[in-house]
CSV table of C-alpha atoms and ligand atoms in Angstrom, one decimal:
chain,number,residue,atom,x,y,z
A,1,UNK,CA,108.6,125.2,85.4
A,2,UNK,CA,109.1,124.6,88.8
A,3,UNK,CA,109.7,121.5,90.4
A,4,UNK,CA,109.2,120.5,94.0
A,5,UNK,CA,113.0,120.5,95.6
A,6,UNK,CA,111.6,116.7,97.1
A,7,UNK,CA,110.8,115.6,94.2
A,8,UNK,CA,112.2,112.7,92.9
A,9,UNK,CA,115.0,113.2,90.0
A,10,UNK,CA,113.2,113.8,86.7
A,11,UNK,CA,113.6,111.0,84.3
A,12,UNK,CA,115.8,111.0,81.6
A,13,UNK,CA,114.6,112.0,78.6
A,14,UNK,CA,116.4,110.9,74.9
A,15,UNK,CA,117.2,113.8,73.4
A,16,UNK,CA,118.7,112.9,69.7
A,17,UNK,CA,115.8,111.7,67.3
A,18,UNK,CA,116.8,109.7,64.3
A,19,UNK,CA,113.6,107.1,64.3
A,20,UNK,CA,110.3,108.9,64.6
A,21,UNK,CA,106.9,106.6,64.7
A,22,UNK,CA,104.1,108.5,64.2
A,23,UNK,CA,100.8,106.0,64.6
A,24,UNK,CA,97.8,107.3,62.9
A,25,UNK,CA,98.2,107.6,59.0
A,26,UNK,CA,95.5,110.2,58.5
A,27,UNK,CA,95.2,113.5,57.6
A,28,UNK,CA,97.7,114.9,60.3
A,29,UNK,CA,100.1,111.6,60.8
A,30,UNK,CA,100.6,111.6,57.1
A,31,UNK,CA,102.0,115.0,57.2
A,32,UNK,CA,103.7,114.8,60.5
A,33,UNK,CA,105.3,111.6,58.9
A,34,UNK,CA,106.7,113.8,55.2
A,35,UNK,CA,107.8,116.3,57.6
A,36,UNK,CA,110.0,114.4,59.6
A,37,UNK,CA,111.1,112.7,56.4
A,38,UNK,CA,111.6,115.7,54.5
A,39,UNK,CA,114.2,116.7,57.8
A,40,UNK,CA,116.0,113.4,57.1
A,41,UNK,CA,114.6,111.2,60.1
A,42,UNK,CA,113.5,107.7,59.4
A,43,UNK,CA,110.3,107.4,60.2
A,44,UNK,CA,107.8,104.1,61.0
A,45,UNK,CA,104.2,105.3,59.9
A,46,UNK,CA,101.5,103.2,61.7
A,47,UNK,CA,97.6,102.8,60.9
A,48,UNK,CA,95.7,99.2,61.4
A,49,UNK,CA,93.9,100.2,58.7
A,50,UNK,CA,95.7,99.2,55.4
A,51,UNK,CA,94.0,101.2,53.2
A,52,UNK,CA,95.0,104.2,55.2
A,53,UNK,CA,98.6,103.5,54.8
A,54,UNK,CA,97.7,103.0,51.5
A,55,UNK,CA,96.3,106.6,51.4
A,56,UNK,CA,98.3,108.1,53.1
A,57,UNK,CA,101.5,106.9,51.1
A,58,UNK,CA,99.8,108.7,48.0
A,59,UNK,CA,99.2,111.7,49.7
A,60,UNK,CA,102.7,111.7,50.9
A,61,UNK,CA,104.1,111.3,47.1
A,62,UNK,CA,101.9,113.9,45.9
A,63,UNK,CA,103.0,116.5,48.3
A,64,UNK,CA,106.2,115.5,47.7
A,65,UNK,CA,105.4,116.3,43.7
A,66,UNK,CA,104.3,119.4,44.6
A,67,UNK,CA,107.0,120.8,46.3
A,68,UNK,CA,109.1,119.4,43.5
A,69,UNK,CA,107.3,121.4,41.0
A,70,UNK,CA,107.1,124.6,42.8
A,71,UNK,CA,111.3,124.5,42.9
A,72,UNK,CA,111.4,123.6,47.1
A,73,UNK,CA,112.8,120.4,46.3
A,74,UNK,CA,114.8,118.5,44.3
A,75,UNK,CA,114.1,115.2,42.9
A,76,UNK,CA,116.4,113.3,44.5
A,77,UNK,CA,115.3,115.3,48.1
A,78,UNK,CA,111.9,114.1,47.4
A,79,UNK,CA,112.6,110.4,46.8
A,80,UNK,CA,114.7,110.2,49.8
A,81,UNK,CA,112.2,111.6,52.1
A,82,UNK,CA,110.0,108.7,50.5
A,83,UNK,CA,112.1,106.2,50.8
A,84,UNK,CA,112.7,107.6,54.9
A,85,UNK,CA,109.3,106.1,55.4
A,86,UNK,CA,108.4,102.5,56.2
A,87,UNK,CA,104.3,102.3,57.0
A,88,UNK,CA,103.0,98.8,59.1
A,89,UNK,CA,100.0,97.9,60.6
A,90,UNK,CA,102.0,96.4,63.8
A,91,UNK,CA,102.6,98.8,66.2
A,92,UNK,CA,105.7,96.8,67.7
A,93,UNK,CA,107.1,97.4,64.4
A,94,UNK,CA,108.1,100.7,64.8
A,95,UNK,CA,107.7,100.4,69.1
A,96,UNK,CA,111.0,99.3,69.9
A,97,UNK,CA,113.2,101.3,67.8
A,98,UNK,CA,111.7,105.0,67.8
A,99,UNK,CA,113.5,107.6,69.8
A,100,UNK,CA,109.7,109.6,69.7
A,101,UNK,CA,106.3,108.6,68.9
A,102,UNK,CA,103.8,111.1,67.7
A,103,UNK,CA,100.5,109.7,68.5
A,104,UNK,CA,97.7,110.9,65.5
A,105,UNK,CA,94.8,108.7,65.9
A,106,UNK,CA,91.0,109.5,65.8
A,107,UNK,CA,90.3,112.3,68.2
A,108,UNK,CA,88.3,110.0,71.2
A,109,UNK,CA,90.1,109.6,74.3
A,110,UNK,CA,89.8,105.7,75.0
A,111,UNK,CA,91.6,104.6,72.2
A,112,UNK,CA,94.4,107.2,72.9
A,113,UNK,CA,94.7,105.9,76.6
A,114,UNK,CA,94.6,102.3,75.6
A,115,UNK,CA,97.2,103.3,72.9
A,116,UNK,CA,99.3,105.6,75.1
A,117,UNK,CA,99.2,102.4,77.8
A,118,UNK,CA,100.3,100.3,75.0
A,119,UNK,CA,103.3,102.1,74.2
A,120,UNK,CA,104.5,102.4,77.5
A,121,UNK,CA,104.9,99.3,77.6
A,122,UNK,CA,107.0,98.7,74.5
A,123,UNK,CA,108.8,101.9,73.9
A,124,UNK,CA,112.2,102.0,75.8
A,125,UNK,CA,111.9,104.1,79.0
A,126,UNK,CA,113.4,107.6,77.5
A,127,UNK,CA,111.3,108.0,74.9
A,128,UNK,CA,109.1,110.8,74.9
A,129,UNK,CA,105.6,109.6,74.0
A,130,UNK,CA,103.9,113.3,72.0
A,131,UNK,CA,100.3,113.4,71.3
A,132,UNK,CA,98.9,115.8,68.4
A,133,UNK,CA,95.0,115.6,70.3
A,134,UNK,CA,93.2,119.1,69.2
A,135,UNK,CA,91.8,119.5,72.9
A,136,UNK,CA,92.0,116.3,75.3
A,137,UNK,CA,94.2,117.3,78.8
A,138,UNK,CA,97.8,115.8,78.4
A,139,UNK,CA,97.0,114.1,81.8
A,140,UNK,CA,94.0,112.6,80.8
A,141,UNK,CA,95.6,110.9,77.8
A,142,UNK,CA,98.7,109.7,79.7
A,143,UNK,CA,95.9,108.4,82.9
A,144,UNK,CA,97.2,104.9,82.1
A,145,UNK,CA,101.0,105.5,81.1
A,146,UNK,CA,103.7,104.9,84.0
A,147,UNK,CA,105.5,107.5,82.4
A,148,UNK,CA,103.5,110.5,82.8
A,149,UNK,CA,106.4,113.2,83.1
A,150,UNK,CA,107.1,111.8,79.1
A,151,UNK,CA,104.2,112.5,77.6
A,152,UNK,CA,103.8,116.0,76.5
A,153,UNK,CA,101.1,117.6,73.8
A,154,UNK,CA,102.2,118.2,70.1
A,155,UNK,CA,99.5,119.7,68.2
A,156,UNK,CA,100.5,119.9,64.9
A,157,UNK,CA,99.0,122.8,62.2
A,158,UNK,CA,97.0,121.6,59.5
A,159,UNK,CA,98.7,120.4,57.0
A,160,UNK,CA,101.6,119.6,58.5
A,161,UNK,CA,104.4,119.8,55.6
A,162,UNK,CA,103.0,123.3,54.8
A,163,UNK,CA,102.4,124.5,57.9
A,164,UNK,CA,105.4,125.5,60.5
A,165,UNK,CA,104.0,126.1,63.7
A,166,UNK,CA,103.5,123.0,66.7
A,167,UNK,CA,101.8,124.0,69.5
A,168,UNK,CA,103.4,122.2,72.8
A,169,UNK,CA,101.3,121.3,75.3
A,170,UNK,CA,102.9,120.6,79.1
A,171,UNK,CA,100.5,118.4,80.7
A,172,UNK,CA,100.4,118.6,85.0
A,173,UNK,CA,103.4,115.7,85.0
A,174,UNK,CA,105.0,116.4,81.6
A,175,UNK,CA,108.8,117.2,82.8
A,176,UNK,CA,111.0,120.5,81.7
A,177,UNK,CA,113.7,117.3,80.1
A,178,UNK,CA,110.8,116.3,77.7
A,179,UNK,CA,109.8,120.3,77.3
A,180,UNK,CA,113.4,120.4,75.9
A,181,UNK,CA,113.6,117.4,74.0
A,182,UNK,CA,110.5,118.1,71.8
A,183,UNK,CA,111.1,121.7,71.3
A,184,UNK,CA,114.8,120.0,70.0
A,185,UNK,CA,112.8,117.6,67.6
A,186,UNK,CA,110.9,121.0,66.4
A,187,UNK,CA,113.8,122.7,65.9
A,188,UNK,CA,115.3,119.9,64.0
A,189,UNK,CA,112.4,119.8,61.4
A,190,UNK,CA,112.2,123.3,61.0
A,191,UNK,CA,109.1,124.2,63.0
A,192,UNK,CA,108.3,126.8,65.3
A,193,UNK,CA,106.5,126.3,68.7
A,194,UNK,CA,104.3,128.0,71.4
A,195,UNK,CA,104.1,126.4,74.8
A,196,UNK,CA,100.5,126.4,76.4
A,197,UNK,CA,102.1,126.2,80.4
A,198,UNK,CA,98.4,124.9,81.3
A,199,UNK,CA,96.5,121.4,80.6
A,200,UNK,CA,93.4,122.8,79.2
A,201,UNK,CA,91.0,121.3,76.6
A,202,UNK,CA,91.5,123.2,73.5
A,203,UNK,CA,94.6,124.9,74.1
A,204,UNK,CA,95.7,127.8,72.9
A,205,UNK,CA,95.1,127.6,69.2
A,206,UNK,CA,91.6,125.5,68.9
A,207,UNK,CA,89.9,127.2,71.6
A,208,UNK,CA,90.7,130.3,69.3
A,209,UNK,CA,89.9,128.7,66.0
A,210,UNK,CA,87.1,126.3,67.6
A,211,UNK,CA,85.0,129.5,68.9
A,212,UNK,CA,85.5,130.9,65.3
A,213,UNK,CA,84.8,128.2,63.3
A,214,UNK,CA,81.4,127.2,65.3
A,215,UNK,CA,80.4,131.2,65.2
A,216,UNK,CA,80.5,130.7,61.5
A,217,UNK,CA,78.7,127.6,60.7
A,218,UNK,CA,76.0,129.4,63.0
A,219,UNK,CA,76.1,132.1,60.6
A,220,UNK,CA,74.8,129.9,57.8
A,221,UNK,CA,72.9,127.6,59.7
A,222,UNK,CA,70.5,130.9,60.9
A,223,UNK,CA,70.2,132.1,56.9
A,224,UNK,CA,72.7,135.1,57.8
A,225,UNK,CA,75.1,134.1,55.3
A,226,UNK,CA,76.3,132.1,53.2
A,227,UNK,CA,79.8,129.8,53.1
A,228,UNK,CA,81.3,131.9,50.4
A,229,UNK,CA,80.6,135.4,52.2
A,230,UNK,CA,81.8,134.0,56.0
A,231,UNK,CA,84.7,133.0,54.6
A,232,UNK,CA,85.3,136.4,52.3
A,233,UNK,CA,84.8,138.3,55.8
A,234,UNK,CA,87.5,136.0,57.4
A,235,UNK,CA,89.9,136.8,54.2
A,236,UNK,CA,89.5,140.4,53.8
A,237,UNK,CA,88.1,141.5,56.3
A,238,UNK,CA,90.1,139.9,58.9
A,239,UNK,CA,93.5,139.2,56.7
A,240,UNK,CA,92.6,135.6,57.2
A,241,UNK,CA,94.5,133.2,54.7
A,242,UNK,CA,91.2,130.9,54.9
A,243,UNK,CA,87.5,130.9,56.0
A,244,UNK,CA,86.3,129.0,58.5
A,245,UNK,CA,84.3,126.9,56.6
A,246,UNK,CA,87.0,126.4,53.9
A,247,UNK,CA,89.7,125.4,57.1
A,248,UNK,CA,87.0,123.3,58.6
A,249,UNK,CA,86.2,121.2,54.9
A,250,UNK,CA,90.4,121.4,55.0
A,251,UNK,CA,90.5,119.9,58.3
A,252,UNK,CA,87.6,117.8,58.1
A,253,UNK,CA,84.2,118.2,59.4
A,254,UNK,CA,83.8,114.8,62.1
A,255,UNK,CA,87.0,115.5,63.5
A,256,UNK,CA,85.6,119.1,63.8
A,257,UNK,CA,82.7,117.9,65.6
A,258,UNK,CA,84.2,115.5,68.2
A,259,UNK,CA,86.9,118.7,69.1
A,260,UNK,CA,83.7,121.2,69.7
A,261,UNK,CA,81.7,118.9,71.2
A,262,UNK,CA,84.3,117.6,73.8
A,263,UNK,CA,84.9,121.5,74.5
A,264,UNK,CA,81.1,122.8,74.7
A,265,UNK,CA,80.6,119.5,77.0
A,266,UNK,CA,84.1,121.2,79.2
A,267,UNK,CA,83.6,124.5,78.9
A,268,UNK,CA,79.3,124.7,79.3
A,269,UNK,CA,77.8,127.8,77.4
A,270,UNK,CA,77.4,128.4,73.6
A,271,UNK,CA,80.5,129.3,72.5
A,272,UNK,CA,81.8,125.6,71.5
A,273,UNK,CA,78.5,124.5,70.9
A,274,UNK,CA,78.5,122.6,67.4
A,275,UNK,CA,75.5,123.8,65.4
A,276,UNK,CA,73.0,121.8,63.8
A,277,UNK,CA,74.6,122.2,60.3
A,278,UNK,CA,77.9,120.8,61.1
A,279,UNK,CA,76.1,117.9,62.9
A,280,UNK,CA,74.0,117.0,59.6
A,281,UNK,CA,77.2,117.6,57.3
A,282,UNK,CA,78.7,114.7,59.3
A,283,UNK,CA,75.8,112.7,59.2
A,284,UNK,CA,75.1,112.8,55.8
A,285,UNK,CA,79.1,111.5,55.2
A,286,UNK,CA,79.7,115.2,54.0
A,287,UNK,CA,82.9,115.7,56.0
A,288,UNK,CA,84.8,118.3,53.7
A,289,UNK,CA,88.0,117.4,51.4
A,290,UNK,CA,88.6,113.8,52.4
A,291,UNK,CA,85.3,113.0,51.3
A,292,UNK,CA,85.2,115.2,48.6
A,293,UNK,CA,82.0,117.3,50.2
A,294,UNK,CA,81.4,119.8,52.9
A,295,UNK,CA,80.2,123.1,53.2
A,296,UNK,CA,81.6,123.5,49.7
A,297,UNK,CA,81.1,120.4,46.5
A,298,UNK,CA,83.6,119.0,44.6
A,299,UNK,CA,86.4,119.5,46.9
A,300,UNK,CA,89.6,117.3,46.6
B,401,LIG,N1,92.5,117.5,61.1
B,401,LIG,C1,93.1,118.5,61.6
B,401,LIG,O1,93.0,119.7,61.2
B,401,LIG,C2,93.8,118.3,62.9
B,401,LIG,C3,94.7,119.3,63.3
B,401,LIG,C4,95.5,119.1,64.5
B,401,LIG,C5,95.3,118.0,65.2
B,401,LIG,N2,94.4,117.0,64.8
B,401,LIG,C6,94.3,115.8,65.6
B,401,LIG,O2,95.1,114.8,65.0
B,401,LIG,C7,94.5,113.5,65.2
B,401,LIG,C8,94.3,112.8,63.9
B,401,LIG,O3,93.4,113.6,63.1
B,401,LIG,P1,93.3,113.4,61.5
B,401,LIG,O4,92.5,114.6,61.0
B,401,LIG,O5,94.6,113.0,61.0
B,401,LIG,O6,92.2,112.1,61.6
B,401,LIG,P2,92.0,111.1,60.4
B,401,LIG,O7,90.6,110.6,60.7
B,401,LIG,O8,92.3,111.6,59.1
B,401,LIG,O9,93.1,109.9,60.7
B,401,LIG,C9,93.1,109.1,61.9
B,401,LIG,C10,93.8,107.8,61.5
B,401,LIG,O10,94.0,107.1,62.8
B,401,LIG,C11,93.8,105.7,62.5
B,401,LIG,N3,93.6,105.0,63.7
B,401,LIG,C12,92.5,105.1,64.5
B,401,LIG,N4,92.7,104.4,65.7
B,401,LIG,C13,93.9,103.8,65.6
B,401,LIG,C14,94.7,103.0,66.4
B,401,LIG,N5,94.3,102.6,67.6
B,401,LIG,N6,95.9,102.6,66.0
B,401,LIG,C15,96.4,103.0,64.8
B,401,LIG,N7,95.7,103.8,63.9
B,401,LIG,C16,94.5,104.2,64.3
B,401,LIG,C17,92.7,105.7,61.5
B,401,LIG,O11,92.6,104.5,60.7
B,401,LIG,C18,92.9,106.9,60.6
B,401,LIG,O12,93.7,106.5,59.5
B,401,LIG,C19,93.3,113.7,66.1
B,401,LIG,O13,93.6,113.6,67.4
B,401,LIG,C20,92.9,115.2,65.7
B,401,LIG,O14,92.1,115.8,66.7
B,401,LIG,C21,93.7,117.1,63.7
């Protein structure tokens, strides 16, 4: 990146992590939260929803099982990570002392600017503030933070503890100190990273996968297919480890629908455009694994 020789000096950035607070205790922050565990970190897990905490803590231990029963960790490993993780409801539980904050709240941008103003306000001033948005523009979730060059995109794989690639996103402020100081964090819990070097809705990865995953809910929606055979294309035809419409009940279907939406309503055209079927799914409350329905039943 190149800076502007009049610009003023870039901020500093904290470099060493040893307190992460990830706020959002879904799907994603859950796993962000066992990963960053699992690398030894302590780590504040925030929701204002108590029954997601509450979730989210299960989902954490029985992850944790799993990997104890497949021989990846050890007992003792496993109860550590758990007891690495304190969840709260306050955010100003977890504000004051975390050297990063992962933001993984419901994918709608007022709620991440009015959370992203929030922290700025009670995080100290070094702290790089990390989003995991599938598509909003860095800058446009940072449009109310007085520390823009701080904020950078982390957008996590789904599921985090399994998957190891983050996809680093450097919004139009976001400065080369807090390039460095997440790609250290990565490095620290054993992920990989690409860098997409432009603030684009969708990224790298999601307008790949969104364009995808839209094409084949189209497919059933028209009567060409069904589920079972777009996915069996994706797998081996493709050499895809999932289908679409098995990654999109993984991922779950509303969150789906706000990402495509937000990118056909950027982008124009068809490509993003979420079909009918996806738009029902949600309707009806069928929104893949975390309500046990989707484009495939009994899914848990
Ligand atoms: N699901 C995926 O495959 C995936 C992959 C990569 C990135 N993401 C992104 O990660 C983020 C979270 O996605 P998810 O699938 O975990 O969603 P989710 O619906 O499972 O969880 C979101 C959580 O955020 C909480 N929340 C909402 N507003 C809050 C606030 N103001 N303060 C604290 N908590 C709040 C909700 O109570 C909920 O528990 C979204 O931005 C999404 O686009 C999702």
């Amino acid at each position: 990146m190149s800076r502007d020789v009049d610009a003023p000096a870039a901020a500093h950035v904290r470099q060493d992590v040893s307190t992460v607070m990830v706020v959002g205790a879904g799907l994603m922050g859950s796993g962000i939260a066992q990963v960053a565990a699992q690398a030894g970190l302590d780590v504040v897990l925030v929701d204002d929803d108590v029954e997601a905490l509450d979730r989210a803590a299960a989902r954490i231990a029985d992850s944790l099982a799993r990997f104890v029963r497949s021989g990846s960790l050890t007992d003792d490993e496993a109860s550590r990570a758990r007891g690495l993780i304190v969840t709260e409801t306050d955010l100003r539980a977890g504000g004051s002392s975390a050297d990063l904050v992962i933001e993984a709240i419901v994918e709608k941008l007022e709620p991440k600017q009015r959370l992203f103003a929030e922290l700025d306000a009670m995080c100290a001033p070094d702290v790089v503030l990390a989003t995991n948005t599938s598509q909003f523009q860095i800058g446009r979730v940072a449009a109310n933070c007085d520390r823009p060059d701080r904020v950078i995109g982390m957008h996590w794989s789904n599921p985090p503890q399994l998957m190891k690639l983050v996809e680093l996103v450097v919004g139009p402020d976001t400065s080369s100190e807090a390039v460095a100081g997440a790609i250290r964090f990565l490095d620290g819990v054993d992920r990989r990273h690409v860098l997409c070097l432009k603030d684009v809705p969708g990224f790298i990865s999601n307008r790949m996968s969104t364009a995808l995953f839209m094409e084949g809910v189209r497919l059933v929606d028209e009567g060409i297919a069904t589920a079972e055979d777009v996915d069996l294309v994706a797998r081996l035809m493709f050499g895809h480890k999932m289908g679409p419409l098995e990654t999109l009940d993984l991922a779950g279907l509303d969150t789906a629908l706000l990402v495509s939406t937000a990118l056909a309503d950027f982008y124009g055209g068809d490509r993003f455009t979420p079909p009918d079927l996806l738009e029902r799914h949600v309707a009806a409350g069928r929104t893949g694994r975390k309500s046990g329905s989707g484009f495939y039943e009994g899914l848990s």
